[in-house]
Every structure is written in C-alpha cells, then in structure tokens.
PDB file of C-alpha atoms in Angstrom:
ATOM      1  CA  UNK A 223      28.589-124.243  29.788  1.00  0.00           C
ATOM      2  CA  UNK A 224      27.905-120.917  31.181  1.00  0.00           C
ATOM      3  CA  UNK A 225      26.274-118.222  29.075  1.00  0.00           C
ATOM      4  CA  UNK A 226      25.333-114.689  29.328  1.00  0.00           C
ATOM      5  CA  UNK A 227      22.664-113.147  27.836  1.00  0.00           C
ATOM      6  CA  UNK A 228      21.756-109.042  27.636  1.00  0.00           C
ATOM      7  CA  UNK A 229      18.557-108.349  25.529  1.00  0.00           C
ATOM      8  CA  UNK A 230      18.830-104.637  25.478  1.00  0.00           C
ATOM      9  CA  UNK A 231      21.434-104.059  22.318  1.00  0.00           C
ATOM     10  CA  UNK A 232      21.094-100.377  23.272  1.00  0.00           C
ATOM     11  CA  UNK A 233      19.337 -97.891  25.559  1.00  0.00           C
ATOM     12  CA  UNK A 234      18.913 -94.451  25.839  1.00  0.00           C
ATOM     13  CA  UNK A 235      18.200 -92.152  28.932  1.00  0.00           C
ATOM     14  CA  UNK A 236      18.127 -88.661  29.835  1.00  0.00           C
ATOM     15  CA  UNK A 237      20.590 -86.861  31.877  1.00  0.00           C
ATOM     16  CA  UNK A 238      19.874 -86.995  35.269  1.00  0.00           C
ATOM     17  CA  UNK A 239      17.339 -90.329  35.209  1.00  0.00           C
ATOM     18  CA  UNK A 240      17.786 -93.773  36.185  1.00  0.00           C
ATOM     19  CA  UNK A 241      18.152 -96.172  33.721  1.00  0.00           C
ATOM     20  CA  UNK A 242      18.405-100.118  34.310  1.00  0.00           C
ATOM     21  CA  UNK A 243      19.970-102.608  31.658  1.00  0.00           C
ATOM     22  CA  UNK A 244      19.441-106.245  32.048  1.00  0.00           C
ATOM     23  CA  UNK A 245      21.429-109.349  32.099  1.00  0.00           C
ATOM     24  CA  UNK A 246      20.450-112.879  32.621  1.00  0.00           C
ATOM     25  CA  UNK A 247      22.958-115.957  32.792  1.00  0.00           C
ATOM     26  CA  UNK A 248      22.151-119.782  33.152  1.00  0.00           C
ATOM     27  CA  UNK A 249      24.464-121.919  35.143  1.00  0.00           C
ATOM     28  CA  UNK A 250      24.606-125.028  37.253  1.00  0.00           C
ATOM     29  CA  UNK A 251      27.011-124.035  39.610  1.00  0.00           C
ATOM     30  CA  UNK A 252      25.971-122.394  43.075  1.00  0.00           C
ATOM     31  CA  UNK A 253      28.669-120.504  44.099  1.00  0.00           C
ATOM     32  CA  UNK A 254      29.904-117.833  41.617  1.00  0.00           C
ATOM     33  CA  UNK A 255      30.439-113.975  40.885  1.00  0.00           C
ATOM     34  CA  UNK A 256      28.860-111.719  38.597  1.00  0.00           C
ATOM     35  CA  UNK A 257      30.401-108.286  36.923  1.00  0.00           C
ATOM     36  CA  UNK A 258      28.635-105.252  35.204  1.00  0.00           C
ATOM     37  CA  UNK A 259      31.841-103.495  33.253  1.00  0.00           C
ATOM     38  CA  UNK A 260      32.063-100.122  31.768  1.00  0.00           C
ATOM     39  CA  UNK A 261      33.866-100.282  28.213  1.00  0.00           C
ATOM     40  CA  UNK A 262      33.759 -96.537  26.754  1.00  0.00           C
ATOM     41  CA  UNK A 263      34.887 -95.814  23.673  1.00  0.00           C
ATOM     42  CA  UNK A 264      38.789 -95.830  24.487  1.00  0.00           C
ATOM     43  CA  UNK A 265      38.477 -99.254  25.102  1.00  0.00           C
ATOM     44  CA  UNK A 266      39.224 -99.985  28.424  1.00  0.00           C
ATOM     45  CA  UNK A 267      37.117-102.067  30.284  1.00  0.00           C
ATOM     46  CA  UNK A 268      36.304-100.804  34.284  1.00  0.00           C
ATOM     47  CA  UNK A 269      35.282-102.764  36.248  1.00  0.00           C
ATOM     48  CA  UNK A 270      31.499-101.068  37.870  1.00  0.00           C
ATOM     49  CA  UNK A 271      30.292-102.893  40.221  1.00  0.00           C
ATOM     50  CA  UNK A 272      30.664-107.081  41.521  1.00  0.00           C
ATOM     51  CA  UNK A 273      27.978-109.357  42.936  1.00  0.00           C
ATOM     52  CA  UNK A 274      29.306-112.491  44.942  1.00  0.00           C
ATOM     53  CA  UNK A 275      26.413-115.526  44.283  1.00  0.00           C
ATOM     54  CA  UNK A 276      26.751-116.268  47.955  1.00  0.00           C
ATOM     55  CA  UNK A 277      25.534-112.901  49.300  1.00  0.00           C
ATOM     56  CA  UNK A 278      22.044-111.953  49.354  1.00  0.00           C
ATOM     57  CA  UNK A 279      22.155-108.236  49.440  1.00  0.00           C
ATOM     58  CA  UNK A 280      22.818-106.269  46.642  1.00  0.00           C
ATOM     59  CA  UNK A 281      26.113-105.035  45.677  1.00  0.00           C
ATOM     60  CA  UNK A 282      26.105-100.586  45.595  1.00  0.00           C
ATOM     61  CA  UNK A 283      29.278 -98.266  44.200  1.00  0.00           C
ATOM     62  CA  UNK A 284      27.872 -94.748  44.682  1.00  0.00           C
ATOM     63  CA  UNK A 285      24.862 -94.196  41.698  1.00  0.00           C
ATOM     64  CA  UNK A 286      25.256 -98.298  40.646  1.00  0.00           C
ATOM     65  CA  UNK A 287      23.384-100.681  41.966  1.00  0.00           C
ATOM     66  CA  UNK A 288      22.275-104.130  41.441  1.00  0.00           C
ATOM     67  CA  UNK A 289      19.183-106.152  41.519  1.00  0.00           C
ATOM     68  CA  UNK A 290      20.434-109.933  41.430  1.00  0.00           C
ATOM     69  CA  UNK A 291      17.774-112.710  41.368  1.00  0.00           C
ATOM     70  CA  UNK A 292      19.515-115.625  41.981  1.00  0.00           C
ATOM     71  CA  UNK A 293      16.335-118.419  41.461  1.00  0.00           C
ATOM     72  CA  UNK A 294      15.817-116.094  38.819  1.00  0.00           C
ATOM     73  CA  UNK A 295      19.245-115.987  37.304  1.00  0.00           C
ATOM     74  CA  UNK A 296      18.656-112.364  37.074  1.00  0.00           C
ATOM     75  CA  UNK A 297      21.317-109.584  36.827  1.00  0.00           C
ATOM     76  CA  UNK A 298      19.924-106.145  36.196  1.00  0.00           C
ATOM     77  CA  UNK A 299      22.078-103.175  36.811  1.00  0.00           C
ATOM     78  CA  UNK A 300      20.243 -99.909  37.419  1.00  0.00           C
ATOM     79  CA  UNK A 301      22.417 -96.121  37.310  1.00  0.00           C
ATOM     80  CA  UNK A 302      20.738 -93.479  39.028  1.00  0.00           C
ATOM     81  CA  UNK A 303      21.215 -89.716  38.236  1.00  0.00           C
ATOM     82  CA  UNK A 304      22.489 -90.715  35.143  1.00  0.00           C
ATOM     83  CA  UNK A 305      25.780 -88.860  33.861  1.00  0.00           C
ATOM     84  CA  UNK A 306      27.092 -87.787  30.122  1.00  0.00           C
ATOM     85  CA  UNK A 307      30.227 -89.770  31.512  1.00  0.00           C
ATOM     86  CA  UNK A 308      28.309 -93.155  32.056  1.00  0.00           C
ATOM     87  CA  UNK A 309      27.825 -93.557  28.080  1.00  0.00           C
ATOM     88  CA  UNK A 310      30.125 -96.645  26.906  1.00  0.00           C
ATOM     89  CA  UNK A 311      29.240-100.679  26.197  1.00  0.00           C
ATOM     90  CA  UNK A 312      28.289-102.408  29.619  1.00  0.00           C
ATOM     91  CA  UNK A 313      29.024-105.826  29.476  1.00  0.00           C
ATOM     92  CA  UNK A 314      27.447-108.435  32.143  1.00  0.00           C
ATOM     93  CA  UNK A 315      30.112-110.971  32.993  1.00  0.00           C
ATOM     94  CA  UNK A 316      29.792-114.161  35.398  1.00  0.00           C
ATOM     95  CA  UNK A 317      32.752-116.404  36.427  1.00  0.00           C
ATOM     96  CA  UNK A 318      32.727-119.448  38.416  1.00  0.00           C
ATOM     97  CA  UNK A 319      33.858-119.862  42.068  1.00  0.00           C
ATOM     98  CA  UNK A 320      35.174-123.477  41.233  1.00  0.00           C
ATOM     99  CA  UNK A 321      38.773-122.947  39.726  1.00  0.00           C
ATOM    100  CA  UNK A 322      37.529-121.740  36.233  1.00  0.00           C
ATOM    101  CA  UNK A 323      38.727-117.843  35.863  1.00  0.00           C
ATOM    102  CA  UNK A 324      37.587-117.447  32.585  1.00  0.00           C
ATOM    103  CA  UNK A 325      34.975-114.036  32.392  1.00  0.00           C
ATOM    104  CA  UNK A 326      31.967-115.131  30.305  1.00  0.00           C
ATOM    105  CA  UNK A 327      30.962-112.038  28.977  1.00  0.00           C
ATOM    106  CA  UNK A 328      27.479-110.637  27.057  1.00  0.00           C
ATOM    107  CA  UNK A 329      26.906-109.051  24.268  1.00  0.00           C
ATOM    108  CA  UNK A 330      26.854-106.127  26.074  1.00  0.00           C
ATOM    109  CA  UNK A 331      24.257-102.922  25.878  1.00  0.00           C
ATOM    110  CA  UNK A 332      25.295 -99.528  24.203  1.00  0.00           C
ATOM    111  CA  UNK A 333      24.068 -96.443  26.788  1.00  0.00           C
ATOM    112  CA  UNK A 334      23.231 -93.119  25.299  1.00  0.00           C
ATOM    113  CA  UNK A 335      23.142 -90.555  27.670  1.00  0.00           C
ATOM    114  CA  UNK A 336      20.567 -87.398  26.072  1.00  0.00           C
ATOM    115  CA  UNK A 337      21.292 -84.248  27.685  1.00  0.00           C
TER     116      UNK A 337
ATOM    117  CA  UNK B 111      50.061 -97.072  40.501  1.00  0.00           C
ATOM    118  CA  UNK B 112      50.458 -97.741  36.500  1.00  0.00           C
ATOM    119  CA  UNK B 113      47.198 -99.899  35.097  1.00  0.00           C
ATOM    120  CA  UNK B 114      47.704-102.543  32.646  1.00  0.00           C
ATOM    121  CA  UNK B 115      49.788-101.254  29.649  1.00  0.00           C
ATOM    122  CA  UNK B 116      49.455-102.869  25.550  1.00  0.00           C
ATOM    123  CA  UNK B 117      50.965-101.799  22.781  1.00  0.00           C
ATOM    124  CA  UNK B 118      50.339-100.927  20.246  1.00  0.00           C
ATOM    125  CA  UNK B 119      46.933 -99.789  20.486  1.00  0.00           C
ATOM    126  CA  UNK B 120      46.414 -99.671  16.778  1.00  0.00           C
ATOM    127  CA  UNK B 121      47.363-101.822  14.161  1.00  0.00           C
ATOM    128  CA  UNK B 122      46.554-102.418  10.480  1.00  0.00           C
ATOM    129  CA  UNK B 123      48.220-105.154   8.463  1.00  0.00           C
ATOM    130  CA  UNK B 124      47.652-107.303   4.870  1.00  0.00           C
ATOM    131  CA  UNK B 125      46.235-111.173   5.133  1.00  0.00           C
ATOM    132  CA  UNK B 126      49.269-113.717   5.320  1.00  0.00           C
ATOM    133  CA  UNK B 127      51.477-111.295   7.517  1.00  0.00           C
ATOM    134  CA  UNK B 128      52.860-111.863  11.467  1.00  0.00           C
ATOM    135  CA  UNK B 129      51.862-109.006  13.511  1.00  0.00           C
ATOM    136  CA  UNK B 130      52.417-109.614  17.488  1.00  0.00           C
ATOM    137  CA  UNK B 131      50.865-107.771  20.207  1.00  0.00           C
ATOM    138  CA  UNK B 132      52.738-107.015  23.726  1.00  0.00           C
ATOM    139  CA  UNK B 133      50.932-106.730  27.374  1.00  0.00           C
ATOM    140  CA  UNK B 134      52.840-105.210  30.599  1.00  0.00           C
ATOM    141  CA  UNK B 135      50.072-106.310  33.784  1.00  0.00           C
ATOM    142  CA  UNK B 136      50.087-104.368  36.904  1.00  0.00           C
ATOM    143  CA  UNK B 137      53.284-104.745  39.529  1.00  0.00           C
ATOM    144  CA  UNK B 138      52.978-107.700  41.111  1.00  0.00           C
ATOM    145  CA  UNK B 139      49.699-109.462  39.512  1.00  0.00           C
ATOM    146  CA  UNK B 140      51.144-112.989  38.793  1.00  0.00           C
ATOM    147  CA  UNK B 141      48.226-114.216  36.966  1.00  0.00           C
ATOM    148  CA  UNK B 142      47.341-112.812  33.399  1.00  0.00           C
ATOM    149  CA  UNK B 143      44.850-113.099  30.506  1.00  0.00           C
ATOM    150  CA  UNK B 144      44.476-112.834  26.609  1.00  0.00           C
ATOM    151  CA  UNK B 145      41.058-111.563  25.533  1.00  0.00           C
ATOM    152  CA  UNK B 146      39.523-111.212  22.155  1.00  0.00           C
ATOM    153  CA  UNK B 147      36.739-109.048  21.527  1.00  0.00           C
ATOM    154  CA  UNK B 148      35.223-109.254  18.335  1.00  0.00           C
ATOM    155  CA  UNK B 149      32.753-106.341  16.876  1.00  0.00           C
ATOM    156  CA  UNK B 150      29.612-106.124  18.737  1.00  0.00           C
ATOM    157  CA  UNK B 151      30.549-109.112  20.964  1.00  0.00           C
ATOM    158  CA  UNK B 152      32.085-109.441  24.584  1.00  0.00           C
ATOM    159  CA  UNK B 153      35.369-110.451  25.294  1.00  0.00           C
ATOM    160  CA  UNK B 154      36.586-113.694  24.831  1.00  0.00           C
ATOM    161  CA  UNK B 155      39.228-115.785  26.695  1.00  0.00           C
ATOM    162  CA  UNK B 156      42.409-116.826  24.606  1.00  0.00           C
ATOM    163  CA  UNK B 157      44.630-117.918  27.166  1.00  0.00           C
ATOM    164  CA  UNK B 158      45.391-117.319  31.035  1.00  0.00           C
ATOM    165  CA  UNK B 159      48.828-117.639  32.500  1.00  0.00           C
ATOM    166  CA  UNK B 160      50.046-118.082  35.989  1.00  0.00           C
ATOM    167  CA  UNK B 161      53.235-116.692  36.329  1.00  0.00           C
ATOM    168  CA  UNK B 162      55.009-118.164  33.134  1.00  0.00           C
ATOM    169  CA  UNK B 163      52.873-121.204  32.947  1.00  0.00           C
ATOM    170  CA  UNK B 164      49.838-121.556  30.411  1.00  0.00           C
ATOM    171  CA  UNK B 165      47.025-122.670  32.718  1.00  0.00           C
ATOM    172  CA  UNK B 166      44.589-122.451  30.069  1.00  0.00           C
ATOM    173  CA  UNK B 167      45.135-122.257  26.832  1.00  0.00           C
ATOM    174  CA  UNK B 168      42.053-124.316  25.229  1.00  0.00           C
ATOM    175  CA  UNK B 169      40.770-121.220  22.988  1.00  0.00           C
ATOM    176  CA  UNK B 170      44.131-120.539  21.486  1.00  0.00           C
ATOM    177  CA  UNK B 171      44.058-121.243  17.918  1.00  0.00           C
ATOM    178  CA  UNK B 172      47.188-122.838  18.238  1.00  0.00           C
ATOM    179  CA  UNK B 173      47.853-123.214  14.466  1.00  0.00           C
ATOM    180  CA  UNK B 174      48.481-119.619  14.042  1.00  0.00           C
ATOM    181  CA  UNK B 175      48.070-118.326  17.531  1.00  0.00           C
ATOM    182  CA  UNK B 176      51.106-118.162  19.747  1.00  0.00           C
ATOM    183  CA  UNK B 177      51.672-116.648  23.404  1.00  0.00           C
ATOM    184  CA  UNK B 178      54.744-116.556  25.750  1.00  0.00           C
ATOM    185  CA  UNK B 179      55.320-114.744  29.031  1.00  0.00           C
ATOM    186  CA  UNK B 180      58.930-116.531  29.616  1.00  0.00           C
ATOM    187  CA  UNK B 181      59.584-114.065  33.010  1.00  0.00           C
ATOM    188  CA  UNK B 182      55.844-114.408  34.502  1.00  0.00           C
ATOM    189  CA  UNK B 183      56.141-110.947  34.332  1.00  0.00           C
ATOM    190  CA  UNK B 184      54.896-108.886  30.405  1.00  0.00           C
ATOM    191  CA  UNK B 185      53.572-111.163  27.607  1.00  0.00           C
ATOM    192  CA  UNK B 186      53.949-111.245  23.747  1.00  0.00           C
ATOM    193  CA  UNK B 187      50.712-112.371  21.779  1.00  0.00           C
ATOM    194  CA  UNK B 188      51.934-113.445  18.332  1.00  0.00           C
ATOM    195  CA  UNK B 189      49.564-113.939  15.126  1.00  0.00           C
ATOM    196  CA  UNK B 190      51.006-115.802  11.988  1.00  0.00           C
ATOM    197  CA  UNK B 191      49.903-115.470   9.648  1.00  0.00           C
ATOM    198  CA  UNK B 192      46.982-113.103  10.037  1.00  0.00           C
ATOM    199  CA  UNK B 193      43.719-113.941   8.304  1.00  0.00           C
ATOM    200  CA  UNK B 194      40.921-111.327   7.845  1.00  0.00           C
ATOM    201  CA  UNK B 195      38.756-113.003  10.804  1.00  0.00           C
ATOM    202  CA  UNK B 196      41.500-112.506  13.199  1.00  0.00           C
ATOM    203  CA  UNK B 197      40.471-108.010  12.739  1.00  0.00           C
ATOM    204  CA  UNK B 198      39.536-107.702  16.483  1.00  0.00           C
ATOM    205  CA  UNK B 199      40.523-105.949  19.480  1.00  0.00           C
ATOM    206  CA  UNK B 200      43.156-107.895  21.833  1.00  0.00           C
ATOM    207  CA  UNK B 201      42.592-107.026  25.254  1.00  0.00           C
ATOM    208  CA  UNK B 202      45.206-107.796  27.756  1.00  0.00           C
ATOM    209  CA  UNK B 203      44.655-108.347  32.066  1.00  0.00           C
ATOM    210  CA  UNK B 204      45.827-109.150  35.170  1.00  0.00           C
ATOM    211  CA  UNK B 205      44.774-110.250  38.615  1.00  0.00           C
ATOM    212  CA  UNK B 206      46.642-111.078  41.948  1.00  0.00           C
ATOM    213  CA  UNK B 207      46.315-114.437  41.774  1.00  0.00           C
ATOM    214  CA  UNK B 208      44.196-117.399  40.624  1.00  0.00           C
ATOM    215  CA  UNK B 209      41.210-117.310  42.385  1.00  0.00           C
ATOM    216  CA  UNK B 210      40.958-113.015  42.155  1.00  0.00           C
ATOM    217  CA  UNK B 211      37.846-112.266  40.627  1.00  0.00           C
ATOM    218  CA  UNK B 212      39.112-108.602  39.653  1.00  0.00           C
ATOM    219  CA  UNK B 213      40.539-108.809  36.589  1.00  0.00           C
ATOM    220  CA  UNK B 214      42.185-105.283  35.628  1.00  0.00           C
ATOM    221  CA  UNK B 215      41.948-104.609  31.780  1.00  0.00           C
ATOM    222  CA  UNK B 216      44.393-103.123  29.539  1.00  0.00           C
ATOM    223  CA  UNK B 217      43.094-100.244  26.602  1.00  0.00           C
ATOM    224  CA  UNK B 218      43.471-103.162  24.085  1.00  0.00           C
ATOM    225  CA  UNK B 219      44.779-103.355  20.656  1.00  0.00           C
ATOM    226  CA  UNK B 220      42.663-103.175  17.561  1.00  0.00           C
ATOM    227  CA  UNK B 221      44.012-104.912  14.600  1.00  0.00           C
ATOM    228  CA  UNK B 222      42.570-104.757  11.293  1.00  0.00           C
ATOM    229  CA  UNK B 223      43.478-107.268   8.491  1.00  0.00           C
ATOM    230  CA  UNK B 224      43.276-105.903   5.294  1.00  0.00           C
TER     231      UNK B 224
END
C-alpha cells in the first residue's frame, strides 16, 4: 500500500521568505502523480501545484515549486516570497497511474506566516 | 463556473441519530468522491462513483454508512446512526473522468456527534 509521510507537523516563516515543507511517500509503482494542496481554514482544499512521476523536471505555479526525488521518493515543496495568504494545512498527496484514483493523503503541515 | 457545492457546511447532532450530507460536483464531472478527514489527519477515501455506479466503495462502513448518486449527477452521503467517532469533516469532489488526476474539492461538512 501506498503511504505518505510529512514530518514537519508545523512551520513557521516570515513574510516575504521562502519556506520549504517536506513530504516523502513509498511506493512500488513507477508511474504515478504527486499533489501539494492548500486547505485554509474554510476548508476547501486547492489544489497548488502537481508533479507527474514520469517527468523529470520540476513542476512551477508562479512562487511554488517542487523538488521531486524520485530514487529518493522525495517530495518537498518550497514557496518563495512567502504571503499572509499562503497560511492553511498543506497536504502531500500521491495517486497511482494504474486505475486506482484514490488520493493518499499526509498528515499534512500547518504554515504560519509572521509578518 | 460554480466549484463543487455541500451542504450543509455545519452540523451538530446526538449519538444514535441519522444525519445525511448532500454534494452537487462541477457541470459535467461524471466521476465523484466521498472524503473523510478526521482532526489532524488527511483526507480519506469513502467511496468514488462513476456516473451512478459505485466503483469503489471498499472504505464505506457499510453497516451504518450509506451513499447514492441515482442521476450520476449530485450525491447524498447518509450516516445511521451516528456514533461519536464518525465527528469529522465530509469532503465532497469531482473530476472529468476516471483517470483525471484533478480532483476539485468541495468546502466540506463538519459534523460533530455529541
């Protein structure tokens, strides 16, 4: 089974800096996608930024980027010029390529933003 | 274009009563999921339909836990009776279809079982 692991149950960083948060997943399969979602606290989850297994550069949306390790099953997400808006629970999430659509989701990292 | 609606978004109810939970996915996003999010944790998947049919229903508590989406359009998420374990937030999606690895999220419904 597929899991997802963040380490980082919450980090802080000031407004303006970059700030990474880490995910790591373990899976046998070779072909799959990866997620970093926003949840603030209304709720909804947004979907931030998508890494497809297959690809070897990394994924960018505007001040998000990722650094994915794939021998390292490594999944760090790093925000640069960090916003009050960006607080809210990222979650990591990986789903297979092979018919399986369920999100495996982390335990996901609180962000503080200090002004 | 209108986002994933749920209602209600709040809900507070006593152990041993039905409470049901309702999900309206984006305009023409056949496939759609029921997530449960327990405090502090991520998401988990309850069920996934595509259209009307339950593809995958193997987390659904099915003693208590009951889903239909009869059109393939909304869905009804049904709880009876509640226990005080099921206090969670129900989070509702969609996608375009089967093998879309966007899933769009709903704001989610927070029940509390008192």
């Amino acid at each position: 089974a597929q899991t997802v692991t963040q380490s980082q149950p919450e980090m802080s960083v000031q407004e303006a800096e970059t700030v990474t948060l880490s995910c790591t997943y373990d899976t046998s399969e070779s072909d799959y996608y990866l997620f970093w979602y926003k949840q603030p606290p209304s709720r909804q989850m947004i979907l931030v930024i998508r890494q497809e297994a297959y690809k070897q550069q990394n994924a960018t949306e505007n001040r998000f980027s990722v650094n994915f390790q794939k021998a390292a099953k490594s999944f760090s997400l790093k925000i640069s010029d960090s916003q009050l808006g960006d607080a809210a629970m990222y979650f990591c999430a990986y789903i297979s390529n092979f018919g399986n659509e369920k999100l495996t989701f982390g335990t996901g990292t609180r962000l503080t933003i200090i002004p | 274009e209108a986002g994933v609606v749920q209602s209600p978004r709040y809900k507070i109810i006593e152990k041993k009563q039905p409470v049901a939970f309702w999900c309206n996915p984006i305009s023409g996003h056949n496939t759609l999921y029921w997530y449960r999010q327990n405090l502090g944790q991520g998401p988990e998947l309850l069920i996934r339909y595509e259209n009307e049919e339950a593809v995958d229903d193997s987390q659904l508590p099915k003693d208590r836990f009951s889903a239909e989406r009869l059109k393939g359009v909304d869905s009804t998420l049904k709880i009876q009776p509640a226990e005080l374990g099921d206090s969670a937030v129900y989070l509702c999606a969609s996608s375009w279809a089967i093998n879309s690895y966007e899933q769009y999220f709903g704001p989610g419904t927070r029940l509390t079982v008192t």
